[in-house]
PDB file of C-alpha atoms in Angstrom:
ATOM      1  CA  MET A   2      28.238  23.446 -69.630  1.00 88.00           C
ATOM      2  CA  SER A   3      27.130  22.346 -66.160  1.00 95.00           C
ATOM      3  CA  THR A   4      30.245  21.300 -64.294  1.00 97.00           C
ATOM      4  CA  ALA A   5      30.778  19.518 -61.002  1.00 98.00           C
ATOM      5  CA  ILE A   6      34.093  19.209 -59.189  1.00 98.00           C
ATOM      6  CA  VAL A   7      34.485  16.364 -56.714  1.00 98.00           C
ATOM      7  CA  TYR A   8      37.746  16.110 -54.816  1.00 98.00           C
ATOM      8  CA  CYS A   9      39.385  13.562 -52.572  1.00 97.00           C
ATOM      9  CA  SER A  10      42.140  15.023 -50.385  1.00 96.00           C
ATOM     10  CA  GLN A  11      43.936  13.767 -47.299  1.00 93.00           C
ATOM     11  CA  THR A  12      46.410  16.537 -46.503  1.00 93.00           C
ATOM     12  CA  GLY A  13      44.834  19.485 -48.334  1.00 96.00           C
ATOM     13  CA  HIS A  14      46.972  19.661 -51.468  1.00 97.00           C
ATOM     14  CA  THR A  15      44.344  18.186 -53.805  1.00 97.00           C
ATOM     15  CA  LYS A  16      41.705  20.357 -52.139  1.00 98.00           C
ATOM     16  CA  LYS A  17      43.794  23.401 -53.004  1.00 98.00           C
ATOM     17  CA  TYR A  18      43.706  22.416 -56.690  1.00 98.00           C
ATOM     18  CA  ALA A  19      39.947  21.754 -56.501  1.00 98.00           C
ATOM     19  CA  ASP A  20      39.393  25.188 -54.940  1.00 98.00           C
ATOM     20  CA  TRP A  21      41.467  26.873 -57.643  1.00 98.00           C
ATOM     21  CA  LEU A  22      39.489  24.999 -60.291  1.00 98.00           C
ATOM     22  CA  SER A  23      36.211  26.052 -58.691  1.00 98.00           C
ATOM     23  CA  GLU A  24      37.315  29.686 -58.920  1.00 98.00           C
ATOM     24  CA  GLU A  25      38.307  29.294 -62.570  1.00 97.00           C
ATOM     25  CA  LEU A  26      35.193  27.364 -63.585  1.00 97.00           C
ATOM     26  CA  GLY A  27      32.668  29.204 -61.427  1.00 96.00           C
ATOM     27  CA  THR A  28      31.394  26.146 -59.615  1.00 96.00           C
ATOM     28  CA  LYS A  29      31.678  24.692 -56.129  1.00 96.00           C
ATOM     29  CA  ALA A  30      34.257  22.052 -55.223  1.00 98.00           C
ATOM     30  CA  ILE A  31      32.529  19.164 -53.432  1.00 98.00           C
ATOM     31  CA  PRO A  32      34.454  16.985 -50.966  1.00 98.00           C
ATOM     32  CA  TYR A  33      34.455  13.280 -51.775  1.00 98.00           C
ATOM     33  CA  SER A  34      32.577  12.623 -48.530  1.00 98.00           C
ATOM     34  CA  ASP A  35      29.665  14.699 -49.964  1.00 98.00           C
ATOM     35  CA  ARG A  36      29.769  13.194 -53.463  1.00 98.00           C
ATOM     36  CA  LYS A  37      26.160  11.997 -53.134  1.00 97.00           C
ATOM     37  CA  ASP A  38      25.101  15.667 -53.148  1.00 96.00           C
ATOM     38  CA  VAL A  39      26.150  15.951 -56.809  1.00 96.00           C
ATOM     39  CA  ASP A  40      23.247  15.374 -59.203  1.00 96.00           C
ATOM     40  CA  ILE A  41      25.114  13.554 -61.958  1.00 96.00           C
ATOM     41  CA  THR A  42      21.969  13.543 -64.152  1.00 95.00           C
ATOM     42  CA  LYS A  43      22.191  17.359 -64.320  1.00 96.00           C
ATOM     43  CA  THR A  44      25.950  17.437 -64.821  1.00 97.00           C
ATOM     44  CA  GLU A  45      27.589  17.574 -68.242  1.00 97.00           C
ATOM     45  CA  LEU A  46      31.201  17.609 -67.061  1.00 98.00           C
ATOM     46  CA  LEU A  47      32.604  15.997 -63.925  1.00 98.00           C
ATOM     47  CA  VAL A  48      36.092  17.009 -62.860  1.00 98.00           C
ATOM     48  CA  PHE A  49      37.386  14.430 -60.392  1.00 98.00           C
ATOM     49  CA  CYS A  50      40.386  15.540 -58.351  1.00 98.00           C
ATOM     50  CA  SER A  51      42.198  12.947 -56.304  1.00 97.00           C
ATOM     51  CA  TRP A  52      45.624  11.789 -55.178  1.00 94.00           C
ATOM     52  CA  ILE A  53      47.926   8.875 -55.660  1.00 89.00           C
ATOM     53  CA  HIS A  54      48.056   6.493 -52.720  1.00 84.00           C
ATOM     54  CA  ALA A  55      50.027   3.244 -52.903  1.00 77.00           C
ATOM     55  CA  ALA A  56      50.337   3.642 -56.695  1.00 79.00           C
ATOM     56  CA  SER A  57      46.586   3.937 -57.264  1.00 85.00           C
ATOM     57  CA  ILE A  58      44.050   6.766 -57.235  1.00 94.00           C
ATOM     58  CA  LYS A  59      41.805   7.256 -54.214  1.00 95.00           C
ATOM     59  CA  GLY A  60      38.112   7.165 -55.079  1.00 96.00           C
ATOM     60  CA  SER A  61      38.643   5.553 -58.470  1.00 97.00           C
ATOM     61  CA  LYS A  62      36.133   2.777 -57.729  1.00 97.00           C
ATOM     62  CA  TRP A  63      33.379   5.371 -57.257  1.00 98.00           C
ATOM     63  CA  LEU A  64      34.367   7.248 -60.403  1.00 98.00           C
ATOM     64  CA  LYS A  65      34.383   4.074 -62.504  1.00 97.00           C
ATOM     65  CA  LYS A  66      30.845   3.303 -61.319  1.00 97.00           C
ATOM     66  CA  VAL A  67      29.698   6.833 -62.161  1.00 98.00           C
ATOM     67  CA  MET A  68      31.213   6.597 -65.656  1.00 97.00           C
ATOM     68  CA  THR A  69      29.662   3.167 -66.226  1.00 97.00           C
ATOM     69  CA  ASP A  70      26.240   4.309 -65.026  1.00 97.00           C
ATOM     70  CA  HIS A  71      26.409   7.596 -66.994  1.00 97.00           C
ATOM     71  CA  PRO A  72      28.279   6.962 -70.254  1.00 96.00           C
ATOM     72  CA  GLU A  73      27.125  10.325 -71.654  1.00 96.00           C
ATOM     73  CA  LEU A  74      28.922  12.208 -68.864  1.00 97.00           C
ATOM     74  CA  ARG A  75      32.141  13.963 -69.786  1.00 98.00           C
ATOM     75  CA  VAL A  76      34.834  13.275 -67.208  1.00 98.00           C
ATOM     76  CA  VAL A  77      38.264  14.745 -66.634  1.00 98.00           C
ATOM     77  CA  VAL A  78      40.590  13.511 -63.899  1.00 97.00           C
ATOM     78  CA  LEU A  79      43.138  15.580 -62.006  1.00 97.00           C
ATOM     79  CA  VAL A  80      45.645  13.523 -60.050  1.00 95.00           C
ATOM     80  CA  SER A  81      48.078  14.951 -57.536  1.00 95.00           C
ATOM     81  CA  GLY A  82      50.990  13.321 -55.805  1.00 90.00           C
ATOM     82  CA  ALA A  83      54.414  13.859 -54.306  1.00 86.00           C
ATOM     83  CA  THR A  84      56.221  13.033 -57.543  1.00 82.00           C
ATOM     84  CA  PRO A  85      57.681  16.138 -59.219  1.00 82.00           C
ATOM     85  CA  MET A  86      56.144  17.343 -62.433  1.00 78.00           C
ATOM     86  CA  PRO A  87      57.320  15.199 -65.364  1.00 72.00           C
ATOM     87  CA  SER A  88      60.905  15.929 -66.356  1.00 63.00           C
ATOM     88  CA  ASP A  89      64.001  14.078 -67.488  1.00 62.00           C
ATOM     89  CA  THR A  90      64.592  12.921 -63.918  1.00 62.00           C
ATOM     90  CA  TRP A  91      60.963  12.049 -63.138  1.00 64.00           C
ATOM     91  CA  PRO A  92      59.308  10.745 -66.316  1.00 63.00           C
ATOM     92  CA  ALA A  93      55.585  10.978 -66.971  1.00 71.00           C
ATOM     93  CA  SER A  94      55.537   7.181 -67.199  1.00 75.00           C
ATOM     94  CA  GLU A  95      55.558   6.950 -63.379  1.00 76.00           C
ATOM     95  CA  ILE A  96      52.345   8.974 -63.247  1.00 83.00           C
ATOM     96  CA  GLU A  97      50.884   7.038 -66.179  1.00 88.00           C
ATOM     97  CA  ASP A  98      51.550   3.744 -64.358  1.00 87.00           C
ATOM     98  CA  ALA A  99      49.616   4.894 -61.279  1.00 86.00           C
ATOM     99  CA  PHE A 100      46.776   6.254 -63.395  1.00 92.00           C
ATOM    100  CA  ARG A 101      46.513   3.073 -65.478  1.00 93.00           C
ATOM    101  CA  LYS A 102      46.560   0.907 -62.356  1.00 93.00           C
ATOM    102  CA  SER A 103      43.262   2.561 -61.414  1.00 95.00           C
ATOM    103  CA  PHE A 104      41.930   3.162 -64.927  1.00 96.00           C
ATOM    104  CA  PRO A 105      43.302   0.466 -67.270  1.00 95.00           C
ATOM    105  CA  GLU A 106      43.664   1.691 -70.826  1.00 94.00           C
ATOM    106  CA  ALA A 107      41.715  -1.310 -72.166  1.00 95.00           C
ATOM    107  CA  ASP A 108      38.681  -0.156 -70.156  1.00 95.00           C
ATOM    108  CA  TRP A 109      39.159   3.626 -70.200  1.00 95.00           C
ATOM    109  CA  PRO A 110      41.193   4.452 -73.342  1.00 94.00           C
ATOM    110  CA  ASP A 111      39.829   7.980 -73.786  1.00 94.00           C
ATOM    111  CA  LEU A 112      39.689   9.164 -70.186  1.00 97.00           C
ATOM    112  CA  PRO A 113      41.623  12.437 -70.052  1.00 96.00           C
ATOM    113  CA  TYR A 114      43.751  12.985 -66.988  1.00 95.00           C
ATOM    114  CA  PHE A 115      46.201  15.590 -65.818  1.00 95.00           C
ATOM    115  CA  TYR A 116      48.855  15.526 -63.138  1.00 94.00           C
ATOM    116  CA  CYS A 117      49.727  18.329 -60.740  1.00 95.00           C
ATOM    117  CA  ARG A 118      52.333  17.998 -58.068  1.00 94.00           C
ATOM    118  CA  GLY A 119      50.810  18.087 -54.610  1.00 94.00           C
ATOM    119  CA  GLY A 120      52.790  17.824 -51.448  1.00 94.00           C
ATOM    120  CA  PHE A 121      53.436  15.854 -48.321  1.00 93.00           C
ATOM    121  CA  ASP A 122      52.520  16.586 -44.713  1.00 93.00           C
ATOM    122  CA  TYR A 123      53.316  13.740 -42.333  1.00 92.00           C
ATOM    123  CA  ASP A 124      51.392  15.371 -39.473  1.00 92.00           C
ATOM    124  CA  LYS A 125      48.110  15.292 -41.434  1.00 92.00           C
ATOM    125  CA  LEU A 126      48.308  11.577 -42.226  1.00 90.00           C
ATOM    126  CA  GLY A 127      46.106   9.025 -40.492  1.00 89.00           C
ATOM    127  CA  GLY A 128      47.684   6.416 -38.206  1.00 91.00           C
ATOM    128  CA  PRO A 129      48.101   3.604 -40.780  1.00 92.00           C
ATOM    129  CA  ASP A 130      49.587   5.991 -43.362  1.00 89.00           C
ATOM    130  CA  LYS A 131      51.998   7.454 -40.786  1.00 92.00           C
ATOM    131  CA  LEU A 132      53.232   3.964 -39.983  1.00 94.00           C
ATOM    132  CA  ALA A 133      53.542   3.070 -43.670  1.00 91.00           C
ATOM    133  CA  MET A 134      55.495   6.253 -44.420  1.00 92.00           C
ATOM    134  CA  LYS A 135      57.795   5.708 -41.453  1.00 93.00           C
ATOM    135  CA  MET A 136      58.623   2.258 -42.828  1.00 94.00           C
ATOM    136  CA  PHE A 137      58.929   3.688 -46.367  1.00 90.00           C
ATOM    137  CA  PHE A 138      61.481   6.278 -45.239  1.00 94.00           C
ATOM    138  CA  LYS A 139      63.440   3.713 -43.257  1.00 93.00           C
ATOM    139  CA  MET A 140      63.549   1.259 -46.193  1.00 91.00           C
ATOM    140  CA  ASN A 141      64.614   3.922 -48.672  1.00 92.00           C
ATOM    141  CA  ALA A 142      67.288   5.399 -46.397  1.00 93.00           C
ATOM    142  CA  LYS A 143      69.390   2.291 -47.057  1.00 89.00           C
ATOM    143  CA  SER A 144      69.498   2.895 -50.814  1.00 92.00           C
ATOM    144  CA  ALA A 145      69.811   6.691 -50.708  1.00 92.00           C
ATOM    145  CA  ASP A 146      73.627   6.520 -50.717  1.00 91.00           C
ATOM    146  CA  LYS A 147      73.605   4.666 -54.037  1.00 93.00           C
ATOM    147  CA  ASP A 148      70.591   6.210 -55.755  1.00 92.00           C
ATOM    148  CA  PRO A 149      70.504  10.021 -56.183  1.00 89.00           C
ATOM    149  CA  LYS A 150      66.810   9.919 -57.103  1.00 86.00           C
ATOM    150  CA  VAL A 151      65.965   8.232 -53.784  1.00 89.00           C
ATOM    151  CA  ALA A 152      68.226  10.625 -51.878  1.00 92.00           C
ATOM    152  CA  GLU A 153      66.472  13.604 -53.474  1.00 88.00           C
ATOM    153  CA  MET A 154      63.045  12.155 -52.704  1.00 86.00           C
ATOM    154  CA  LEU A 155      63.936  11.664 -49.044  1.00 91.00           C
ATOM    155  CA  ARG A 156      65.482  15.130 -48.771  1.00 90.00           C
ATOM    156  CA  ILE A 157      62.262  16.723 -50.004  1.00 88.00           C
ATOM    157  CA  MET A 158      59.639  14.482 -48.436  1.00 89.00           C
ATOM    158  CA  GLN A 159      60.884  13.848 -44.911  1.00 92.00           C
ATOM    159  CA  PRO A 160      60.459  17.429 -43.688  1.00 92.00           C
ATOM    160  CA  GLY A 161      57.260  17.802 -45.752  1.00 92.00           C
ATOM    161  CA  PHE A 162      56.571  20.204 -48.598  1.00 94.00           C
ATOM    162  CA  ASP A 163      53.874  21.986 -50.581  1.00 96.00           C
ATOM    163  CA  GLY A 164      54.549  21.602 -54.295  1.00 95.00           C
ATOM    164  CA  THR A 165      51.202  22.980 -55.468  1.00 97.00           C
ATOM    165  CA  ARG A 166      51.295  25.689 -58.108  1.00 97.00           C
ATOM    166  CA  ARG A 167      48.217  27.233 -59.668  1.00 97.00           C
ATOM    167  CA  GLU A 168      49.952  27.387 -63.044  1.00 96.00           C
ATOM    168  CA  TYR A 169      50.087  23.570 -63.133  1.00 96.00           C
ATOM    169  CA  LEU A 170      46.344  23.700 -63.863  1.00 97.00           C
ATOM    170  CA  LYS A 171      46.818  25.484 -67.198  1.00 97.00           C
ATOM    171  CA  PRO A 172      46.755  22.347 -69.445  1.00 96.00           C
ATOM    172  CA  LEU A 173      43.686  21.019 -67.622  1.00 96.00           C
ATOM    173  CA  LEU A 174      41.854  24.333 -67.939  1.00 97.00           C
ATOM    174  CA  GLU A 175      42.742  24.564 -71.637  1.00 97.00           C
ATOM    175  CA  HIS A 176      41.330  21.077 -72.140  1.00 97.00           C
ATOM    176  CA  ILE A 177      38.101  21.883 -70.298  1.00 97.00           C
ATOM    177  CA  ARG A 178      37.618  25.118 -72.236  1.00 95.00           C
ATOM    178  CA  SER A 179      38.109  23.213 -75.497  1.00 95.00           C
ATOM    179  CA  LEU A 180      35.113  21.003 -74.595  1.00 93.00           C
ATOM    180  CA  LYS A 181      32.633  23.878 -74.611  1.00 73.00           C
TER     181      LYS A 181
END
Protein backbone atom coordinates (compact mmCIF):
# COMPACT_ATOMS: atom_id res chain seq x y z
CA MET A 1 0.00 0.00 0.00
CA SER A 2 1.47 3.38 -0.95
CA THR A 3 1.80 5.37 2.25
CA ALA A 4 2.59 9.00 2.93
CA ILE A 5 3.44 10.46 6.32
CA VAL A 6 2.90 14.18 6.83
CA TYR A 7 3.85 15.67 10.17
CA CYS A 8 3.34 18.97 11.91
CA SER A 9 5.79 19.57 14.76
CA GLN A 10 6.80 22.67 16.70
CA THR A 11 9.34 21.37 19.21
CA GLY A 12 10.42 18.11 17.55
CA HIS A 13 8.44 15.55 19.54
CA THR A 14 5.88 14.84 16.81
CA LYS A 15 8.69 14.77 14.25
CA LYS A 16 10.36 12.06 16.30
CA TYR A 17 7.21 9.92 16.04
CA ALA A 18 6.95 10.62 12.30
CA ASP A 19 10.58 9.57 11.82
CA TRP A 20 10.03 6.36 13.77
CA LEU A 21 6.94 5.65 11.67
CA SER A 22 8.88 6.28 8.47
CA GLU A 23 11.44 3.70 9.56
CA GLU A 24 8.73 1.16 10.38
CA LEU A 25 6.70 1.76 7.23
CA GLY A 26 9.58 2.28 4.80
CA THR A 27 8.49 5.69 3.61
CA LYS A 28 9.66 9.27 4.05
CA ALA A 29 8.18 11.59 6.67
CA ILE A 30 7.22 14.89 5.03
CA PRO A 31 7.13 18.11 7.06
CA TYR A 32 3.80 19.93 7.02
CA SER A 33 5.48 22.87 5.29
CA ASP A 34 6.20 20.53 2.32
CA ARG A 35 2.77 18.87 2.26
CA LYS A 36 2.19 20.02 -1.33
CA ASP A 37 4.99 17.65 -2.38
CA VAL A 38 2.78 14.66 -1.50
CA ASP A 39 0.86 13.33 -4.51
CA ILE A 40 -2.37 12.38 -2.78
CA THR A 41 -3.72 10.83 -6.02
CA LYS A 42 -0.95 8.20 -5.80
CA THR A 43 -1.33 7.64 -2.07
CA GLU A 44 -3.51 4.91 -0.59
CA LEU A 45 -2.82 5.66 3.07
CA LEU A 46 -2.04 9.03 4.62
CA VAL A 47 -0.68 9.06 8.15
CA PHE A 48 -1.06 12.56 9.56
CA CYS A 49 1.03 13.28 12.65
CA SER A 50 0.35 16.46 14.55
CA TRP A 51 0.10 17.95 18.02
CA ILE A 52 -2.48 19.41 20.30
CA HIS A 53 -2.37 23.19 20.56
CA ALA A 54 -5.00 25.11 22.52
CA ALA A 55 -7.19 21.97 22.66
CA SER A 56 -7.23 21.48 18.88
CA ILE A 57 -4.99 19.74 16.35
CA LYS A 58 -2.58 21.77 14.25
CA GLY A 59 -3.10 21.31 10.52
CA SER A 60 -6.55 19.78 10.89
CA LYS A 61 -8.09 22.24 8.42
CA TRP A 62 -5.74 21.00 5.69
CA LEU A 63 -6.40 17.36 6.54
CA LYS A 64 -10.18 17.85 6.45
CA LYS A 65 -9.88 19.37 2.97
CA VAL A 66 -7.72 16.46 1.79
CA MET A 67 -10.23 13.93 3.14
CA THR A 68 -13.15 15.79 1.57
CA ASP A 69 -11.40 16.07 -1.80
CA HIS A 70 -10.21 12.43 -1.71
CA PRO A 71 -12.87 10.31 0.00
CA GLU A 72 -11.21 7.10 -1.21
CA LEU A 73 -8.02 7.91 0.71
CA ARG A 74 -7.39 5.95 3.89
CA VAL A 75 -6.31 8.26 6.69
CA VAL A 76 -4.92 7.61 10.15
CA VAL A 77 -4.14 10.41 12.60
CA LEU A 78 -1.42 10.40 15.23
CA VAL A 79 -1.77 13.13 17.82
CA SER A 80 0.88 14.01 20.37
CA GLY A 81 0.69 16.29 23.35
CA ALA A 82 1.97 16.95 26.84
CA THR A 83 -0.82 14.99 28.50
CA PRO A 84 0.39 11.64 29.88
CA MET A 85 -0.76 8.47 28.20
CA PRO A 86 -4.33 7.62 29.24
CA SER A 87 -4.54 6.27 32.78
CA ASP A 88 -6.77 6.52 35.82
CA THR A 89 -5.33 9.96 36.57
CA TRP A 90 -5.37 11.24 32.98
CA PRO A 91 -8.38 9.75 31.18
CA ALA A 92 -8.52 9.23 27.43
CA SER A 93 -11.54 11.55 27.37
CA GLU A 94 -9.22 14.58 27.57
CA ILE A 95 -7.50 13.47 24.37
CA GLU A 96 -10.84 12.57 22.77
CA ASP A 97 -12.16 16.08 23.52
CA ALA A 98 -9.22 17.72 21.73
CA PHE A 99 -9.49 15.32 18.79
CA ARG A 100 -13.25 15.84 18.43
CA LYS A 101 -12.84 19.62 18.62
CA SER A 102 -10.88 19.36 15.37
CA PHE A 103 -12.68 16.36 13.88
CA PRO A 104 -16.29 16.30 15.14
CA GLU A 105 -17.70 12.80 15.34
CA ALA A 106 -20.79 13.82 13.33
CA ASP A 107 -18.51 14.69 10.40
CA TRP A 108 -15.69 12.17 10.87
CA PRO A 109 -17.18 9.18 12.76
CA ASP A 110 -14.76 6.58 11.38
CA LEU A 111 -11.51 8.53 11.41
CA PRO A 112 -9.01 6.43 13.35
CA TYR A 113 -6.65 8.31 15.61
CA PHE A 114 -3.99 7.41 18.11
CA TYR A 115 -2.37 9.38 20.89
CA CYS A 116 1.29 9.33 21.87
CA ARG A 117 2.71 11.47 24.60
CA GLY A 118 5.08 14.08 23.23
CA GLY A 119 6.89 16.57 25.36
CA PHE A 120 7.42 20.20 26.14
CA ASP A 121 10.36 22.48 25.39
CA TYR A 122 9.74 26.11 26.30
CA ASP A 123 12.90 27.27 24.50
CA LYS A 124 11.66 25.95 21.14
CA LEU A 125 8.33 27.78 21.30
CA GLY A 126 7.60 30.84 19.18
CA GLY A 127 7.07 34.22 20.85
CA PRO A 128 3.25 34.10 21.15
CA ASP A 129 3.32 30.53 22.52
CA LYS A 130 6.04 31.44 25.05
CA LEU A 131 3.89 34.29 26.31
CA ALA A 132 0.79 32.08 26.45
CA MET A 133 2.65 29.36 28.37
CA LYS A 134 4.11 31.88 30.81
CA MET A 135 0.58 33.07 31.57
CA PHE A 136 -0.67 29.45 31.71
CA PHE A 137 1.95 28.52 34.31
CA LYS A 138 1.25 31.63 36.36
CA MET A 139 -2.53 31.01 36.33
CA ASN A 140 -2.17 27.36 37.29
CA ALA A 141 0.36 28.02 40.06
CA LYS A 142 -2.49 29.49 42.13
CA SER A 143 -4.49 26.25 42.07
CA ALA A 144 -1.56 23.83 42.39
CA ASP A 145 -1.81 23.81 46.20
CA LYS A 146 -5.38 22.51 46.02
CA ASP A 147 -5.25 20.31 42.93
CA PRO A 148 -2.64 17.50 42.83
CA LYS A 149 -3.21 16.99 39.10
CA VAL A 150 -2.29 20.63 38.40
CA ALA A 151 0.70 20.43 40.75
CA GLU A 152 1.96 17.33 38.93
CA MET A 153 1.47 18.98 35.54
CA LEU A 154 3.46 22.04 36.60
CA ARG A 155 6.22 19.92 38.15
CA ILE A 156 6.71 18.06 34.88
CA MET A 157 6.12 20.80 32.33
CA GLN A 158 7.91 23.83 33.74
CA PRO A 159 11.43 22.43 33.37
CA GLY A 160 10.46 20.74 30.08
CA PHE A 161 10.44 17.04 29.26
CA ASP A 162 10.57 14.47 26.48
CA GLY A 163 7.83 11.89 26.98
CA THR A 164 8.21 10.22 23.59
CA ARG A 165 8.53 6.45 23.56
CA ARG A 166 8.77 4.36 20.42
CA GLU A 167 6.63 1.65 21.99
CA TYR A 168 3.68 4.08 22.12
CA LEU A 169 3.41 3.57 18.35
CA LYS A 170 2.57 -0.13 18.67
CA PRO A 171 -1.27 0.22 18.51
CA LEU A 172 -0.99 2.58 15.52
CA LEU A 173 1.36 0.23 13.68
CA GLU A 174 -0.91 -2.74 14.40
CA HIS A 175 -3.83 -0.79 12.96
CA ILE A 176 -1.92 0.18 9.82
CA ARG A 177 -0.72 -3.38 9.25
CA SER A 178 -4.31 -4.62 9.59
CA LEU A 179 -5.30 -2.39 6.64
CA LYS A 180 -3.06 -4.20 4.16
